[in-house]
Amino acid sequence: MADRPVLVCMRGSLQGSVFPIPEGGLEIGRSPENDVVVDDDGVSRFHARLLYDNGSLWLRDAGSRNGIFVNDKRISDHKALKVGDVIRLGETDLEVRWEETEPDDPEDGGSSSADNSGTSGPAGRRRWFWPFE
């Protein structure tokens, strides 16, 4: 079963690239100091931050000049993300997906049914907070 989200670049200079989102998250921008470096003039040096904490994924605009769009709607501060959401920064589209896993070996009795709904998960998760304010 896939247990962590990834960003898949669907359009732009990184098309086809997959970026696993570690616990703690990723920084996205043009600067080489970011975890995901996007070579796109429409992307700020420090454009956005993803936070992945305790099973919740959040996106925050880092003060970018051109903004961030999630599913074609501009966000001004931060937004909770789910599997299937598409993040647009400049000319780059990144889709949130579950990490691809190899199918389980049928001889082991396993199944390869990955949950792509983005709504299931361990019960009893604590409520997410934004630690940057």
mmCIF file of N, CA and C in Angstrom:
data_model
loop_
_atom_site.group_PDB
_atom_site.id
_atom_site.type_symbol
_atom_site.label_atom_id
_atom_site.label_comp_id
_atom_site.label_asym_id
_atom_site.label_seq_id
_atom_site.Cartn_x
_atom_site.Cartn_y
_atom_site.Cartn_z
ATOM 1 N N MET A 1 0.844 -1.175 0.000
ATOM 2 C CA MET A 1 0.000 0.000 0.000
ATOM 3 C C MET A 1 0.885 1.231 0.000
ATOM 4 N N ALA A 2 0.546 2.211 -0.801
ATOM 5 C CA ALA A 2 1.286 3.464 -0.825
ATOM 6 C C ALA A 2 0.950 4.232 0.451
ATOM 7 N N ASP A 3 1.962 4.763 1.090
ATOM 8 C CA ASP A 3 1.682 5.423 2.349
ATOM 9 C C ASP A 3 2.232 6.834 2.432
ATOM 10 N N ARG A 4 2.704 7.362 1.315
ATOM 11 C CA ARG A 4 3.127 8.760 1.323
ATOM 12 C C ARG A 4 2.841 9.385 -0.030
ATOM 13 N N PRO A 5 2.563 10.694 -0.008
ATOM 14 C CA PRO A 5 2.256 11.380 -1.258
ATOM 15 C C PRO A 5 3.522 11.705 -2.039
ATOM 16 N N VAL A 6 3.336 11.891 -3.333
ATOM 17 C CA VAL A 6 4.405 12.337 -4.225
ATOM 18 C C VAL A 6 3.831 13.439 -5.110
ATOM 19 N N LEU A 7 4.720 14.262 -5.647
ATOM 20 C CA LEU A 7 4.348 15.230 -6.671
ATOM 21 C C LEU A 7 4.823 14.684 -8.000
ATOM 22 N N VAL A 8 3.945 14.667 -8.986
ATOM 23 C CA VAL A 8 4.298 14.228 -10.329
ATOM 24 C C VAL A 8 4.163 15.440 -11.242
ATOM 25 N N CYS A 9 5.246 15.793 -11.921
ATOM 26 C CA CYS A 9 5.216 16.947 -12.819
ATOM 27 C C CYS A 9 4.530 16.538 -14.119
ATOM 28 N N MET A 10 3.409 17.192 -14.397
ATOM 29 C CA MET A 10 2.602 16.871 -15.572
ATOM 30 C C MET A 10 2.892 17.798 -16.747
ATOM 31 N N ARG A 11 3.448 18.984 -16.450
ATOM 32 C CA ARG A 11 3.712 19.972 -17.486
ATOM 33 C C ARG A 11 4.826 20.886 -16.993
ATOM 34 N N GLY A 12 5.710 21.265 -17.907
ATOM 35 C CA GLY A 12 6.790 22.184 -17.554
ATOM 36 C C GLY A 12 8.158 21.545 -17.734
ATOM 37 N N SER A 13 9.174 22.241 -17.275
ATOM 38 C CA SER A 13 10.557 21.791 -17.484
ATOM 39 C C SER A 13 10.886 20.483 -16.772
ATOM 40 N N LEU A 14 10.112 20.108 -15.776
ATOM 41 C CA LEU A 14 10.364 18.874 -15.015
ATOM 42 C C LEU A 14 9.392 17.757 -15.383
ATOM 43 N N GLN A 15 8.689 17.901 -16.503
ATOM 44 C CA GLN A 15 7.653 16.938 -16.883
ATOM 45 C C GLN A 15 8.161 15.506 -16.778
ATOM 46 N N GLY A 16 7.360 14.662 -16.112
ATOM 47 C CA GLY A 16 7.711 13.260 -15.930
ATOM 48 C C GLY A 16 8.458 12.981 -14.640
ATOM 49 N N SER A 17 8.949 14.016 -13.981
ATOM 50 C CA SER A 17 9.677 13.827 -12.722
ATOM 51 C C SER A 17 8.700 13.534 -11.588
ATOM 52 N N VAL A 18 9.161 12.724 -10.640
ATOM 53 C CA VAL A 18 8.370 12.375 -9.466
ATOM 54 C C VAL A 18 9.171 12.780 -8.231
ATOM 55 N N PHE A 19 8.513 13.500 -7.312
ATOM 56 C CA PHE A 19 9.171 13.982 -6.100
ATOM 57 C C PHE A 19 8.447 13.438 -4.878
ATOM 58 N N PRO A 20 9.045 12.459 -4.179
ATOM 59 C CA PRO A 20 8.439 11.984 -2.930
ATOM 60 C C PRO A 20 8.402 13.127 -1.915
ATOM 61 N N ILE A 21 7.319 13.212 -1.188
ATOM 62 C CA ILE A 21 7.174 14.262 -0.182
ATOM 63 C C ILE A 21 7.489 13.646 1.182
ATOM 64 N N PRO A 22 8.640 13.985 1.750
ATOM 65 C CA PRO A 22 9.009 13.395 3.036
ATOM 66 C C PRO A 22 8.229 14.031 4.183
ATOM 67 N N GLU A 23 8.187 13.347 5.305
ATOM 68 C CA GLU A 23 7.616 13.939 6.512
ATOM 69 C C GLU A 23 8.364 15.254 6.735
ATOM 70 N N GLY A 24 7.670 16.307 6.939
ATOM 71 C CA GLY A 24 8.292 17.622 7.056
ATOM 72 C C GLY A 24 8.057 18.455 5.815
ATOM 73 N N GLY A 25 7.994 17.837 4.638
ATOM 74 C CA GLY A 25 7.620 18.558 3.435
ATOM 75 C C GLY A 25 8.755 18.925 2.499
ATOM 76 N N LEU A 26 8.437 19.824 1.569
ATOM 77 C CA LEU A 26 9.353 20.257 0.510
ATOM 78 C C LEU A 26 9.234 21.754 0.298
ATOM 79 N N GLU A 27 10.325 22.353 -0.177
ATOM 80 C CA GLU A 27 10.291 23.738 -0.631
ATOM 81 C C GLU A 27 10.439 23.733 -2.146
ATOM 82 N N ILE A 28 9.665 24.600 -2.808
ATOM 83 C CA ILE A 28 9.626 24.637 -4.267
ATOM 84 C C ILE A 28 9.945 26.043 -4.744
ATOM 85 N N GLY A 29 10.814 26.150 -5.748
ATOM 86 C CA GLY A 29 11.127 27.451 -6.313
ATOM 87 C C GLY A 29 12.253 27.364 -7.324
ATOM 88 N N ARG A 30 12.668 28.525 -7.834
ATOM 89 C CA ARG A 30 13.740 28.586 -8.836
ATOM 90 C C ARG A 30 15.126 28.445 -8.224
ATOM 91 N N SER A 31 15.290 28.822 -6.974
ATOM 92 C CA SER A 31 16.605 28.782 -6.331
ATOM 93 C C SER A 31 17.076 27.346 -6.129
ATOM 94 N N PRO A 32 18.389 27.104 -6.343
ATOM 95 C CA PRO A 32 18.925 25.753 -6.109
ATOM 96 C C PRO A 32 18.862 25.322 -4.645
ATOM 97 N N GLU A 33 18.513 26.238 -3.752
ATOM 98 C CA GLU A 33 18.382 25.893 -2.338
ATOM 99 C C GLU A 33 17.092 25.127 -2.041
ATOM 100 N N ASN A 34 16.164 25.086 -2.989
ATOM 101 C CA ASN A 34 14.890 24.396 -2.797
ATOM 102 C C ASN A 34 15.038 22.895 -2.997
ATOM 103 N N ASP A 35 14.081 22.149 -2.458
ATOM 104 C CA ASP A 35 14.041 20.699 -2.664
ATOM 105 C C ASP A 35 13.615 20.371 -4.087
ATOM 106 N N VAL A 36 12.681 21.149 -4.634
ATOM 107 C CA VAL A 36 12.226 20.994 -6.011
ATOM 108 C C VAL A 36 12.583 22.296 -6.734
ATOM 109 N N VAL A 37 13.552 22.221 -7.639
ATOM 110 C CA VAL A 37 14.027 23.402 -8.364
ATOM 111 C C VAL A 37 13.321 23.441 -9.717
ATOM 112 N N VAL A 38 12.550 24.523 -9.935
ATOM 113 C CA VAL A 38 11.756 24.673 -11.147
ATOM 114 C C VAL A 38 12.373 25.776 -12.002
ATOM 115 N N ASP A 39 12.871 25.405 -13.169
ATOM 116 C CA ASP A 39 13.477 26.368 -14.093
ATOM 117 C C ASP A 39 12.376 26.978 -14.950
ATOM 118 N N ASP A 40 11.746 28.016 -14.403
ATOM 119 C CA ASP A 40 10.590 28.638 -15.040
ATOM 120 C C ASP A 40 10.587 30.100 -14.596
ATOM 121 N N ASP A 41 10.623 31.027 -15.553
ATOM 122 C CA ASP A 41 10.658 32.447 -15.213
ATOM 123 C C ASP A 41 9.425 32.911 -14.448
ATOM 124 N N GLY A 42 8.333 32.177 -14.518
ATOM 125 C CA GLY A 42 7.116 32.523 -13.790
ATOM 126 C C GLY A 42 7.113 32.042 -12.352
ATOM 127 N N VAL A 43 8.195 31.388 -11.937
ATOM 128 C CA VAL A 43 8.301 30.853 -10.584
ATOM 129 C C VAL A 43 9.315 31.683 -9.808
ATOM 130 N N SER A 44 8.941 32.080 -8.596
ATOM 131 C CA SER A 44 9.830 32.868 -7.743
ATOM 132 C C SER A 44 10.966 32.010 -7.211
ATOM 133 N N ARG A 45 12.022 32.671 -6.739
ATOM 134 C CA ARG A 45 13.159 31.934 -6.174
ATOM 135 C C ARG A 45 12.707 31.018 -5.038
ATOM 136 N N PHE A 46 11.846 31.502 -4.172
ATOM 137 C CA PHE A 46 11.247 30.696 -3.105
ATOM 138 C C PHE A 46 9.744 30.864 -3.250
ATOM 139 N N HIS A 47 9.132 29.939 -3.965
ATOM 140 C CA HIS A 47 7.747 30.110 -4.415
ATOM 141 C C HIS A 47 6.728 29.518 -3.438
ATOM 142 N N ALA A 48 6.960 28.281 -3.006
ATOM 143 C CA ALA A 48 5.956 27.595 -2.197
ATOM 144 C C ALA A 48 6.605 26.612 -1.238
ATOM 145 N N ARG A 49 5.834 26.225 -0.257
ATOM 146 C CA ARG A 49 6.278 25.212 0.714
ATOM 147 C C ARG A 49 5.157 24.211 0.902
ATOM 148 N N LEU A 50 5.511 22.937 0.828
ATOM 149 C CA LEU A 50 4.576 21.856 1.152
ATOM 150 C C LEU A 50 4.947 21.343 2.527
ATOM 151 N N LEU A 51 3.960 21.138 3.356
ATOM 152 C CA LEU A 51 4.200 20.548 4.665
ATOM 153 C C LEU A 51 3.426 19.247 4.737
ATOM 154 N N TYR A 52 4.122 18.173 5.033
ATOM 155 C CA TYR A 52 3.487 16.872 5.208
ATOM 156 C C TYR A 52 3.764 16.456 6.643
ATOM 157 N N ASP A 53 2.718 16.453 7.446
ATOM 158 C CA ASP A 53 2.878 16.168 8.863
ATOM 159 C C ASP A 53 1.723 15.305 9.346
ATOM 160 N N ASN A 54 2.070 14.175 9.905
ATOM 161 C CA ASN A 54 1.081 13.280 10.503
ATOM 162 C C ASN A 54 -0.051 12.930 9.541
ATOM 163 N N GLY A 55 0.305 12.709 8.273
ATOM 164 C CA GLY A 55 -0.671 12.281 7.278
ATOM 165 C C GLY A 55 -1.433 13.397 6.594
ATOM 166 N N SER A 56 -1.205 14.647 6.981
ATOM 167 C CA SER A 56 -1.879 15.782 6.350
ATOM 168 C C SER A 56 -0.895 16.530 5.462
ATOM 169 N N LEU A 57 -1.374 16.966 4.309
ATOM 170 C CA LEU A 57 -0.532 17.677 3.345
ATOM 171 C C LEU A 57 -1.104 19.073 3.126
ATOM 172 N N TRP A 58 -0.251 20.084 3.300
ATOM 173 C CA TRP A 58 -0.647 21.475 3.157
ATOM 174 C C TRP A 58 0.307 22.190 2.222
ATOM 175 N N LEU A 59 -0.214 23.157 1.479
ATOM 176 C CA LEU A 59 0.569 23.978 0.570
ATOM 177 C C LEU A 59 0.475 25.420 1.035
ATOM 178 N N ARG A 60 1.609 26.108 1.021
ATOM 179 C CA ARG A 60 1.628 27.519 1.414
ATOM 180 C C ARG A 60 2.411 28.326 0.394
ATOM 181 N N ASP A 61 1.847 29.454 0.004
ATOM 182 C CA ASP A 61 2.541 30.398 -0.870
ATOM 183 C C ASP A 61 3.623 31.069 -0.034
ATOM 184 N N ALA A 62 4.849 31.084 -0.534
ATOM 185 C CA ALA A 62 5.968 31.663 0.204
ATOM 186 C C ALA A 62 6.178 33.125 -0.175
ATOM 187 N N GLY A 63 5.120 33.806 -0.612
ATOM 188 C CA GLY A 63 5.229 35.199 -1.008
ATOM 189 C C GLY A 63 5.603 35.354 -2.469
ATOM 190 N N SER A 64 5.213 34.394 -3.272
ATOM 191 C CA SER A 64 5.566 34.416 -4.700
ATOM 192 C C SER A 64 4.924 35.605 -5.408
ATOM 193 N N ARG A 65 5.557 36.031 -6.474
ATOM 194 C CA ARG A 65 5.057 37.183 -7.221
ATOM 195 C C ARG A 65 3.868 36.795 -8.106
ATOM 196 N N ASN A 66 3.855 35.596 -8.648
ATOM 197 C CA ASN A 66 2.788 35.184 -9.564
ATOM 198 C C ASN A 66 1.740 34.272 -8.937
ATOM 199 N N GLY A 67 1.925 33.896 -7.699
ATOM 200 C CA GLY A 67 0.929 33.100 -6.996
ATOM 201 C C GLY A 67 0.981 31.618 -7.297
ATOM 202 N N ILE A 68 0.105 30.917 -6.612
ATOM 203 C CA ILE A 68 -0.037 29.466 -6.745
ATOM 204 C C ILE A 68 -1.507 29.179 -7.001
ATOM 205 N N PHE A 69 -1.752 28.216 -7.884
ATOM 206 C CA PHE A 69 -3.110 27.806 -8.195
ATOM 207 C C PHE A 69 -3.257 26.333 -7.853
ATOM 208 N N VAL A 70 -4.354 25.988 -7.214
ATOM 209 C CA VAL A 70 -4.686 24.592 -6.948
ATOM 210 C C VAL A 70 -6.006 24.320 -7.643
ATOM 211 N N ASN A 71 -5.980 23.393 -8.581
ATOM 212 C CA ASN A 71 -7.167 23.070 -9.382
ATOM 213 C C ASN A 71 -7.748 24.343 -10.020
ATOM 214 N N ASP A 72 -6.852 25.176 -10.565
ATOM 215 C CA ASP A 72 -7.193 26.410 -11.278
ATOM 216 C C ASP A 72 -7.777 27.514 -10.394
ATOM 217 N N LYS A 73 -7.670 27.397 -9.072
ATOM 218 C CA LYS A 73 -8.116 28.455 -8.166
ATOM 219 C C LYS A 73 -6.904 28.982 -7.412
ATOM 220 N N ARG A 74 -6.723 30.298 -7.457
ATOM 221 C CA ARG A 74 -5.568 30.904 -6.784
ATOM 222 C C ARG A 74 -5.732 30.822 -5.272
ATOM 223 N N ILE A 75 -4.630 30.457 -4.604
ATOM 224 C CA ILE A 75 -4.637 30.468 -3.142
ATOM 225 C C ILE A 75 -3.751 31.624 -2.694
ATOM 226 N N SER A 76 -4.140 32.261 -1.612
ATOM 227 C CA SER A 76 -3.387 33.421 -1.157
ATOM 228 C C SER A 76 -2.558 33.132 0.088
ATOM 229 N N ASP A 77 -2.877 32.093 0.814
ATOM 230 C CA ASP A 77 -2.133 31.804 2.037
ATOM 231 C C ASP A 77 -1.739 30.329 2.057
ATOM 232 N N HIS A 78 -2.588 29.489 2.611
ATOM 233 C CA HIS A 78 -2.300 28.058 2.615
ATOM 234 C C HIS A 78 -3.583 27.273 2.363
ATOM 235 N N LYS A 79 -3.383 26.011 1.942
ATOM 236 C CA LYS A 79 -4.521 25.167 1.578
ATOM 237 C C LYS A 79 -4.183 23.714 1.834
ATOM 238 N N ALA A 80 -5.145 22.988 2.363
ATOM 239 C CA ALA A 80 -4.999 21.542 2.519
ATOM 240 C C ALA A 80 -5.085 20.906 1.136
ATOM 241 N N LEU A 81 -4.242 19.908 0.897
ATOM 242 C CA LEU A 81 -4.229 19.212 -0.388
ATOM 243 C C LEU A 81 -4.690 17.779 -0.208
ATOM 244 N N LYS A 82 -5.196 17.224 -1.305
ATOM 245 C CA LYS A 82 -5.570 15.811 -1.320
ATOM 246 C C LYS A 82 -5.070 15.195 -2.614
ATOM 247 N N VAL A 83 -5.038 13.896 -2.654
ATOM 248 C CA VAL A 83 -4.605 13.188 -3.850
ATOM 249 C C VAL A 83 -5.505 13.583 -5.010
ATOM 250 N N GLY A 84 -4.857 13.904 -6.143
ATOM 251 C CA GLY A 84 -5.584 14.330 -7.332
ATOM 252 C C GLY A 84 -5.538 15.830 -7.560
ATOM 253 N N ASP A 85 -5.188 16.605 -6.530
ATOM 254 C CA ASP A 85 -5.074 18.049 -6.702
ATOM 255 C C ASP A 85 -3.911 18.374 -7.639
ATOM 256 N N VAL A 86 -4.076 19.418 -8.447
ATOM 257 C CA VAL A 86 -3.032 19.871 -9.360
ATOM 258 C C VAL A 86 -2.594 21.268 -8.928
ATOM 259 N N ILE A 87 -1.301 21.397 -8.664
ATOM 260 C CA ILE A 87 -0.696 22.661 -8.260
ATOM 261 C C ILE A 87 -0.058 23.276 -9.498
ATOM 262 N N ARG A 88 -0.371 24.546 -9.771
ATOM 263 C CA ARG A 88 0.251 25.225 -10.909
ATOM 264 C C ARG A 88 1.092 26.380 -10.393
ATOM 265 N N LEU A 89 2.360 26.387 -10.802
ATOM 266 C CA LEU A 89 3.299 27.469 -10.504
ATOM 267 C C LEU A 89 3.886 27.880 -11.846
ATOM 268 N N GLY A 90 3.626 29.080 -12.287
ATOM 269 C CA GLY A 90 4.110 29.499 -13.602
ATOM 270 C C GLY A 90 3.567 28.575 -14.677
ATOM 271 N N GLU A 91 4.470 27.983 -15.469
ATOM 272 C CA GLU A 91 4.085 27.056 -16.543
ATOM 273 C C GLU A 91 4.232 25.598 -16.111
ATOM 274 N N THR A 92 4.308 25.366 -14.818
ATOM 275 C CA THR A 92 4.546 24.023 -14.282
ATOM 276 C C THR A 92 3.320 23.517 -13.540
ATOM 277 N N ASP A 93 2.884 22.297 -13.862
ATOM 278 C CA ASP A 93 1.783 21.632 -13.164
ATOM 279 C C ASP A 93 2.331 20.430 -12.411
ATOM 280 N N LEU A 94 1.993 20.354 -11.130
ATOM 281 C CA LEU A 94 2.401 19.234 -10.282
ATOM 282 C C LEU A 94 1.149 18.593 -9.712
ATOM 283 N N GLU A 95 0.995 17.291 -9.915
ATOM 284 C CA GLU A 95 -0.176 16.586 -9.398
ATOM 285 C C GLU A 95 0.200 15.803 -8.147
ATOM 286 N N VAL A 96 -0.670 15.864 -7.140
ATOM 287 C CA VAL A 96 -0.470 15.104 -5.907
ATOM 288 C C VAL A 96 -1.013 13.699 -6.132
ATOM 289 N N ARG A 97 -0.168 12.712 -5.896
ATOM 290 C CA ARG A 97 -0.565 11.302 -6.033
ATOM 291 C C ARG A 97 -0.009 10.512 -4.864
ATOM 292 N N TRP A 98 -0.463 9.279 -4.738
ATOM 293 C CA TRP A 98 0.164 8.351 -3.797
ATOM 294 C C TRP A 98 1.387 7.762 -4.459
ATOM 295 N N GLU A 99 2.373 7.479 -3.680
ATOM 296 C CA GLU A 99 3.602 6.870 -4.188
ATOM 297 C C GLU A 99 3.268 5.552 -4.864
ATOM 298 N N GLU A 100 3.849 5.346 -6.054
ATOM 299 C CA GLU A 100 3.638 4.088 -6.775
ATOM 300 C C GLU A 100 4.386 2.977 -6.044
ATOM 301 N N THR A 101 3.722 1.868 -5.876
ATOM 302 C CA THR A 101 4.382 0.719 -5.263
ATOM 303 C C THR A 101 4.272 -0.453 -6.215
ATOM 304 N N GLU A 102 5.208 -1.354 -6.110
ATOM 305 C CA GLU A 102 5.169 -2.556 -6.919
ATOM 306 C C GLU A 102 4.030 -3.438 -6.434
ATOM 307 N N PRO A 103 3.335 -4.122 -7.335
ATOM 308 C CA PRO A 103 2.271 -5.034 -6.910
ATOM 309 C C PRO A 103 2.832 -6.097 -5.988
ATOM 310 N N ASP A 104 2.025 -6.464 -4.982
ATOM 311 C CA ASP A 104 2.435 -7.520 -4.075
ATOM 312 C C ASP A 104 2.495 -8.842 -4.820
ATOM 313 N N ASP A 105 3.327 -9.717 -4.361
ATOM 314 C CA ASP A 105 3.466 -11.038 -4.955
ATOM 315 C C ASP A 105 2.212 -11.849 -4.659
ATOM 316 N N PRO A 106 1.471 -12.298 -5.703
ATOM 317 C CA PRO A 106 0.240 -13.051 -5.474
ATOM 318 C C PRO A 106 0.478 -14.323 -4.668
ATOM 319 N N GLU A 107 1.678 -14.882 -4.726
ATOM 320 C CA GLU A 107 1.961 -16.089 -3.961
ATOM 321 C C GLU A 107 1.979 -15.807 -2.473
ATOM 322 N N ASP A 108 2.182 -14.534 -2.093
ATOM 323 C CA ASP A 108 2.178 -14.162 -0.686
ATOM 324 C C ASP A 108 0.768 -13.855 -0.194
ATOM 325 N N GLY A 109 -0.207 -13.859 -1.111
ATOM 326 C CA GLY A 109 -1.583 -13.569 -0.733
ATOM 327 C C GLY A 109 -1.862 -12.080 -0.616
ATOM 328 N N GLY A 110 -0.932 -11.252 -1.061
ATOM 329 C CA GLY A 110 -1.109 -9.800 -0.974
ATOM 330 C C GLY A 110 -1.953 -9.293 -2.110
ATOM 331 N N SER A 111 -2.362 -8.065 -1.977
ATOM 332 C CA SER A 111 -3.117 -7.438 -3.057
ATOM 333 C C SER A 111 -2.438 -6.142 -3.417
ATOM 334 N N SER A 112 -2.718 -5.652 -4.601
ATOM 335 C CA SER A 112 -2.077 -4.425 -5.066
ATOM 336 C C SER A 112 -3.083 -3.294 -5.189
ATOM 337 N N SER A 113 -4.086 -3.269 -4.307
ATOM 338 C CA SER A 113 -5.104 -2.233 -4.406
ATOM 339 C C SER A 113 -4.658 -0.990 -3.651
ATOM 340 N N ALA A 114 -4.035 -0.073 -4.384
ATOM 341 C CA ALA A 114 -3.623 1.196 -3.782
ATOM 342 C C ALA A 114 -4.831 2.105 -3.698
ATOM 343 N N ASP A 115 -4.984 2.796 -2.586
ATOM 344 C CA ASP A 115 -6.094 3.715 -2.393
ATOM 345 C C ASP A 115 -5.725 5.062 -2.976
ATOM 346 N N ASN A 116 -6.472 5.517 -3.969
ATOM 347 C CA ASN A 116 -6.194 6.804 -4.582
ATOM 348 C C ASN A 116 -7.205 7.863 -4.200
ATOM 349 N N SER A 117 -8.036 7.575 -3.193
ATOM 350 C CA SER A 117 -9.066 8.542 -2.843
ATOM 351 C C SER A 117 -8.524 9.690 -2.037
ATOM 352 N N GLY A 118 -7.429 9.484 -1.309
ATOM 353 C CA GLY A 118 -6.870 10.547 -0.498
ATOM 354 C C GLY A 118 -7.654 10.788 0.776
ATOM 355 N N THR A 119 -8.683 9.953 1.044
ATOM 356 C CA THR A 119 -9.509 10.198 2.211
ATOM 357 C C THR A 119 -9.324 9.157 3.294
ATOM 358 N N SER A 120 -8.742 8.019 2.971
ATOM 359 C CA SER A 120 -8.607 7.003 3.993
ATOM 360 C C SER A 120 -7.255 7.113 4.661
ATOM 361 N N GLY A 121 -7.134 6.481 5.787
ATOM 362 C CA GLY A 121 -5.870 6.514 6.505
ATOM 363 C C GLY A 121 -6.098 6.085 7.926
ATOM 364 N N PRO A 122 -5.037 6.029 8.705
ATOM 365 C CA PRO A 122 -5.179 5.599 10.081
ATOM 366 C C PRO A 122 -6.121 6.514 10.847
ATOM 367 N N ALA A 123 -6.945 5.901 11.665
ATOM 368 C CA ALA A 123 -7.866 6.677 12.489
ATOM 369 C C ALA A 123 -7.099 7.329 13.638
ATOM 370 N N GLY A 124 -7.662 8.367 14.180
ATOM 371 C CA GLY A 124 -7.078 8.988 15.352
ATOM 372 C C GLY A 124 -5.935 9.947 15.072
ATOM 373 N N ARG A 125 -5.814 10.436 13.848
ATOM 374 C CA ARG A 125 -4.772 11.417 13.557
ATOM 375 C C ARG A 125 -5.085 12.718 14.271
ATOM 376 N N ARG A 126 -4.054 13.367 14.749
ATOM 377 C CA ARG A 126 -4.272 14.643 15.423
ATOM 378 C C ARG A 126 -4.569 15.730 14.406
ATOM 379 N N ARG A 127 -5.224 16.771 14.852
ATOM 380 C CA ARG A 127 -5.552 17.886 13.971
ATOM 381 C C ARG A 127 -4.267 18.594 13.562
ATOM 382 N N TRP A 128 -4.167 18.978 12.292
ATOM 383 C CA TRP A 128 -2.973 19.602 11.746
ATOM 384 C C TRP A 128 -2.883 21.047 12.189
ATOM 385 N N PHE A 129 -1.680 21.561 12.387
ATOM 386 C CA PHE A 129 -1.481 22.968 12.707
ATOM 387 C C PHE A 129 -0.427 23.534 11.771
ATOM 388 N N TRP A 130 -0.417 24.847 11.601
ATOM 389 C CA TRP A 130 0.571 25.505 10.740
ATOM 390 C C TRP A 130 1.664 26.087 11.631
ATOM 391 N N PRO A 131 2.861 25.493 11.639
ATOM 392 C CA PRO A 131 3.887 25.899 12.598
ATOM 393 C C PRO A 131 4.718 27.105 12.187
ATOM 394 N N PHE A 132 4.384 27.788 11.085
ATOM 395 C CA PHE A 132 5.230 28.847 10.577
ATOM 396 C C PHE A 132 4.743 30.242 10.949
ATOM 397 N N GLU A 133 3.733 30.346 11.788
ATOM 398 C CA GLU A 133 3.215 31.670 12.110
ATOM 399 C C GLU A 133 3.556 32.055 13.523
#
